[in-house]
Coordinates of C-alpha atoms in Angstrom, one line a residue:
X109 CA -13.7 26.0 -2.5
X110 CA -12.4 24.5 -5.6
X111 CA -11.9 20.6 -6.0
X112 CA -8.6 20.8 -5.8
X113 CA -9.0 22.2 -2.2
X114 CA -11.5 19.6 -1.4
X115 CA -9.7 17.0 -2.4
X116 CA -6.6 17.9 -0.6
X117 CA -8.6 18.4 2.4
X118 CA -10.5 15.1 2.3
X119 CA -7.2 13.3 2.1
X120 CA -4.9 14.9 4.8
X121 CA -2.0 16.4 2.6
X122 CA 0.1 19.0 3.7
X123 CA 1.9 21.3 1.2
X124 CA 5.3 20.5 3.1
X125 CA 6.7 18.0 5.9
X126 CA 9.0 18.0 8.5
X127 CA 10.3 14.1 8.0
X128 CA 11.4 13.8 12.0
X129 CA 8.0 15.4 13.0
X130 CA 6.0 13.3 10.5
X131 CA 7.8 10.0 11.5
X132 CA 7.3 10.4 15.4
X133 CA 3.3 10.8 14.8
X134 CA 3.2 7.8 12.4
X135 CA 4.5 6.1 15.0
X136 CA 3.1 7.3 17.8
X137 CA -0.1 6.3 16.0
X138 CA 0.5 3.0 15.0
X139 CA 1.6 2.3 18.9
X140 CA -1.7 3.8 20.5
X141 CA -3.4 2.1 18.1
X142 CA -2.2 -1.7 18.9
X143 CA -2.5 -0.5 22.4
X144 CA -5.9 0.2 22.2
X145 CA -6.7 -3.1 20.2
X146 CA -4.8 -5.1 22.4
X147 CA -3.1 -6.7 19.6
X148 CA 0.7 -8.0 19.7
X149 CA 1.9 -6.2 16.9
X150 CA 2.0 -5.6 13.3
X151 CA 2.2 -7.3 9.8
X152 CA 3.1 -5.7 7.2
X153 CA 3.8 -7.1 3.5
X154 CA 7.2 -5.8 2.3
X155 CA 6.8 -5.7 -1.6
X156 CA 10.5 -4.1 -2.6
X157 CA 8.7 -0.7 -2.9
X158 CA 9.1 2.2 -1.7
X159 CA 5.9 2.5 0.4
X160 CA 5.8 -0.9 2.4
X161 CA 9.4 -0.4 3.0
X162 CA 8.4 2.9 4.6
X163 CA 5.7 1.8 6.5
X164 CA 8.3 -1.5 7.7
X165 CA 10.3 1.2 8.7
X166 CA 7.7 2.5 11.5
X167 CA 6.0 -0.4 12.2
X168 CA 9.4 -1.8 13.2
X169 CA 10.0 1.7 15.3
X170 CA 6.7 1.6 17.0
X171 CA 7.3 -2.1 18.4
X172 CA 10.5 -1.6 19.0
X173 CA 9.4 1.0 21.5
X174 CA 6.5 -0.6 22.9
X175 CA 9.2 -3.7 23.6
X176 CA 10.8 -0.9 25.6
X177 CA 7.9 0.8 27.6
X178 CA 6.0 -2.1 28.0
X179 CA 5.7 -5.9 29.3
X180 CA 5.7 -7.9 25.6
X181 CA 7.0 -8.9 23.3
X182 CA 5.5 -7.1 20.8
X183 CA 6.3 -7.8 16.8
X184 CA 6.4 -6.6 13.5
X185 CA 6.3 -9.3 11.1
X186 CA 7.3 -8.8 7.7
X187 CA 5.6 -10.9 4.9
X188 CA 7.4 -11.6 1.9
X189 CA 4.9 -12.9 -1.2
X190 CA 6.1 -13.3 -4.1
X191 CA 3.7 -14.6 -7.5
X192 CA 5.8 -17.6 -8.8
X193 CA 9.2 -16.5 -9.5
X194 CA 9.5 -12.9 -8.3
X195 CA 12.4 -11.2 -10.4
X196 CA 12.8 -8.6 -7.0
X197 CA 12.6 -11.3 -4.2
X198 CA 16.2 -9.9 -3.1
X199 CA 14.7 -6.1 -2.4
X200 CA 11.9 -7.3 -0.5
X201 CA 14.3 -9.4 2.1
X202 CA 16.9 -6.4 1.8
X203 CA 14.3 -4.3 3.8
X204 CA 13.7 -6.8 6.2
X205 CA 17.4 -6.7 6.5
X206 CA 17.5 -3.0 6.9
X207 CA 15.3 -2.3 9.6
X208 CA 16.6 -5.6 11.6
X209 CA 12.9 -8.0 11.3
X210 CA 13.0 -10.7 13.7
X211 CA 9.9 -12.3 12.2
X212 CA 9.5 -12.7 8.5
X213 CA 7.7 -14.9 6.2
X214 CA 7.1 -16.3 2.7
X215 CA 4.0 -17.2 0.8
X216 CA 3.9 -17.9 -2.4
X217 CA 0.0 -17.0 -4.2
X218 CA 0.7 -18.4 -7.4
X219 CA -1.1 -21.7 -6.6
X220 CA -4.1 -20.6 -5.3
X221 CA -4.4 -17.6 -7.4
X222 CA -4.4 -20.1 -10.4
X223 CA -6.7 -22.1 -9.0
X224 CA -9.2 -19.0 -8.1
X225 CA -8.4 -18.0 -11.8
X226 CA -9.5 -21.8 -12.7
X227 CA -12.5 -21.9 -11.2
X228 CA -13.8 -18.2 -12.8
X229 CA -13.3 -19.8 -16.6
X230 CA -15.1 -22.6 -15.6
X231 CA -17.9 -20.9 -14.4
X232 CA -17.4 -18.5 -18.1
X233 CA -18.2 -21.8 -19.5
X234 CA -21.0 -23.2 -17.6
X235 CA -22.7 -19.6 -19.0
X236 CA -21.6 -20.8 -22.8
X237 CA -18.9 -18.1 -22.7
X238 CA -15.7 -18.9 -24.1
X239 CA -12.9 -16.9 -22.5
X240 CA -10.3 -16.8 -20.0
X241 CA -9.8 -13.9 -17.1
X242 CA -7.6 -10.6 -18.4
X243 CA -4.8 -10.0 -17.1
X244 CA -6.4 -6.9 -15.1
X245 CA -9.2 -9.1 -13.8
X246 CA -6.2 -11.9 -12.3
X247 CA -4.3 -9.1 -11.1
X248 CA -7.4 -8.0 -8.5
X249 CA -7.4 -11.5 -7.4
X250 CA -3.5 -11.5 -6.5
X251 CA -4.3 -8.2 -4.1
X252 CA -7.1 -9.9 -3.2
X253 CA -4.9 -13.8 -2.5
X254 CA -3.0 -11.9 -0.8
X255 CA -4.9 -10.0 1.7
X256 CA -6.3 -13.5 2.4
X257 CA -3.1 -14.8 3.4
X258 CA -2.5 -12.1 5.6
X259 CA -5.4 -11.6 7.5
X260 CA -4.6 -15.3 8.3
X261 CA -1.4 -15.2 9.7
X262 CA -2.9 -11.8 11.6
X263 CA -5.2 -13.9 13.4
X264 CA -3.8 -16.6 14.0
X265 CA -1.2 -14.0 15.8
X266 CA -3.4 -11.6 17.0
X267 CA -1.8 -8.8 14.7
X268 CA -2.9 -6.2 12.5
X269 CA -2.5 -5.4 9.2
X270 CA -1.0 -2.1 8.2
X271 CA -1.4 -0.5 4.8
X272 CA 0.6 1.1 2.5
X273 CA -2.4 3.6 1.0
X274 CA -1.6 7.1 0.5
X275 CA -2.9 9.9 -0.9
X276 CA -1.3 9.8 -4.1
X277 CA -3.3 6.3 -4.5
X278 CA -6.3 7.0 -3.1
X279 CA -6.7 10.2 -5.8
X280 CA -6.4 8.3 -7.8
X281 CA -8.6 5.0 -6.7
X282 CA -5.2 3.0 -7.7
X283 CA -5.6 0.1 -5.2
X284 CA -7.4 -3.2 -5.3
X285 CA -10.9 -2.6 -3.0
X286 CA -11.1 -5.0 -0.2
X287 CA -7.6 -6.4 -1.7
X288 CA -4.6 -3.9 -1.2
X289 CA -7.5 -0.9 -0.1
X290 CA -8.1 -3.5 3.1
X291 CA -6.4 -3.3 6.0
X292 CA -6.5 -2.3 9.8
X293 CA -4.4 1.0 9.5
X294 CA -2.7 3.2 7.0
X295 CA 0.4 5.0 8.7
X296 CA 0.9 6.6 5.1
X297 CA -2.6 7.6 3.9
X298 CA -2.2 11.5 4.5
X299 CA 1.0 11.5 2.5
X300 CA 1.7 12.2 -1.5
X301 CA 4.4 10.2 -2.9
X302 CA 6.8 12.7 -2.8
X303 CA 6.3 13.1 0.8
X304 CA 6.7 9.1 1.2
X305 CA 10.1 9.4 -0.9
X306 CA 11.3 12.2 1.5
X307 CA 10.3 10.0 4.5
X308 CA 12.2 6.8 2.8
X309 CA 15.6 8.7 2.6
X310 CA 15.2 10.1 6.4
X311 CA 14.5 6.7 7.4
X312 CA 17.4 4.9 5.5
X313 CA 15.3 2.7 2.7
X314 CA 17.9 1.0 0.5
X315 CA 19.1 3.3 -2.2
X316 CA 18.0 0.6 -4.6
X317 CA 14.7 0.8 -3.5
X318 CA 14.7 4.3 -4.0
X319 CA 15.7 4.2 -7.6
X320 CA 13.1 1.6 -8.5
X321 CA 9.8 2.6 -11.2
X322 CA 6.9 2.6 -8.7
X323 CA 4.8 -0.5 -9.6
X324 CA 1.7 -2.9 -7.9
X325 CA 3.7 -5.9 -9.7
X326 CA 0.2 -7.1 -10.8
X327 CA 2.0 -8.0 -14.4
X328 CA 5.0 -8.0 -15.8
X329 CA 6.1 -4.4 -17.0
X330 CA 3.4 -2.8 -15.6
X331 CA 4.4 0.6 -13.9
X332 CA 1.7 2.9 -11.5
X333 CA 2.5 5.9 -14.1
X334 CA 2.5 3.6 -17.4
X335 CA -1.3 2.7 -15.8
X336 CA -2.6 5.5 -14.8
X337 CA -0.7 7.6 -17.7
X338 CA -0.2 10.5 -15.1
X339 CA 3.3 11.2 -13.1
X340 CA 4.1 11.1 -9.8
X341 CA 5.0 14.5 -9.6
X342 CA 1.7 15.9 -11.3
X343 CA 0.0 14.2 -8.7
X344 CA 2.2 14.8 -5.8
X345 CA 2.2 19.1 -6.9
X346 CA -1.8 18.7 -7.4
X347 CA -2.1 17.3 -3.6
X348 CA 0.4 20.4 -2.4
X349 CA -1.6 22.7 -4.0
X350 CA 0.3 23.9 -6.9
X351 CA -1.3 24.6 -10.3
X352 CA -0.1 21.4 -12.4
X353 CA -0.6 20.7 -16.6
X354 CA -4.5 21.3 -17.5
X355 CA -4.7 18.0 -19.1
X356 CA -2.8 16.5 -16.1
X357 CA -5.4 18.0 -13.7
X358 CA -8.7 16.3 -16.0
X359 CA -7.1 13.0 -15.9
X360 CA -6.6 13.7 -12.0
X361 CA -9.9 14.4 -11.1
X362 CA -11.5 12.0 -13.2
X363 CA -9.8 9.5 -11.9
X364 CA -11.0 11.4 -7.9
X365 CA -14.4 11.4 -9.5
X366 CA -14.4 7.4 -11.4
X367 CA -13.4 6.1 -8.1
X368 CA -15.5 7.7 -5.1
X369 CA -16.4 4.0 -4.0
X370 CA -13.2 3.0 -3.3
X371 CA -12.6 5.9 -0.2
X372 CA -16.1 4.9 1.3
X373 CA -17.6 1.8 3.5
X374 CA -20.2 -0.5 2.0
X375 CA -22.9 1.4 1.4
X376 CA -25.8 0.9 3.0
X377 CA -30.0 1.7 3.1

């Protein structure tokens, strides 16, 4: 078995989808499995991408049916947080819009992500090091801020927290561990990103939403293919199984390679 076939197998992907077949097992899944918690629904953080507004879609579906099968209420609550200022706000509330949220909320990280960022550079120079955090290093503690937040407002409403992981992240390791990469359940994680952009169109995801440059929004500018210097479709034709560019597959399986430790539980002896 080559890696390629290993890899593919280890993360679920199928070389093609059926998107009405695919949706009713997301959510089919995401139901049994707030059944079987006895949790009260879902929270999931809309960022005015693609993937959370996929995964708004079905979280929204599988409460929505649950409402109707079941003695409730059951919710899906969308959170909305924005850094500051957030140039996109509009795209993240335009998917709550969409897909009819009844709950939705906003919290702004930008104060207590300085503040985490604040107390870092004062420990740098307590060790006689004189330097601030990089911009990478601040952007892990916004996933991070943020997960916080959620798991929060999750317990306090006896919710879980769905995830927007899919394969064409996890490949890649391009997630925030125990920031982004931690959640309760990933509806998307056996799908490429092509497969997540066929399931947005079947499920009506703005149009502007669709056009947008795929981006964590842990800087300004920065884009998931300016980062990882790789494109979507390379990595989505990798995961089906085609034969993509030789230098496209190196950086591809590096990257598999560099970041093992972010698919896997804390280790232990």
């Amino acid at each position: 078995m080559s890696l390629q076939e290993q890899i593919i197998a280890e993360l679920g992907v199928q070389p093609t989808i059926n998107e009405e077949t695919e949706v009713r097992k997301r959510v089919d899944f995401l139901k049994s499995y707030v059944q079987k918690t006895g949790s009260k629904g879902l929270l999931i953080a809309i960022s005015g991408g693609i993937d959370s507004a996929v995964a708004t879609a079905l979280c929204k579906r599988a409460t929505d049916e649950l409402n109707e099968e079941q003695e409730g209420p059951f919710m899906t609550l969308g959170v909305f947080q924005p850094f500051g200022t957030q140039q996109d706000i509009e795209d993240s509330y335009s998917v709550a819009k969409a897909f009819n949220l009844k709950h939705t909320a906003e919290t702004n990280i930008e104060q207590p992500v300085n503040d985490i960022a604040l107390e870092v550079e004062k420990s740098f120079q307590s060790m006689g090091m004189d330097r601030s955090m990089t911009y990478q290093g601040k952007g892990n503690v916004k996933a991070r801020t943020r997960m916080v937040v959620q798991y929060a407002l999750a317990n306090e409403l006896n919710l879980l927290v769905v995830g927007t992981d899919h394969a064409s992240e996890a490949i890649t390791g391009f997630y925030t561990k125990w920031g982004d990469g931690a959640v309760d359940i990933t509806p998307l994680s056996s799908l490429n990103k092509r497969q997540v952009r066929q399931l947005a169109a079947y499920l009506g995801v703005p149009q502007p939403i669709l056009d947008k440059a795929p981006s964590a929004g842990l800087w300004e500018g920065q884009t998931d293919e300016g980062e990882l210097g790789i494109s979507y479709d390379d990595n989505s034709d990798y995961l089906e199984g085609k034969d993509i560019d030789p230098k496209a597959r190196e950086i591809l399986e590096n990257y598999f390679t560099r970041t093992a430790h972010k698919r896997t539980s804390i280790p232990g002896i």
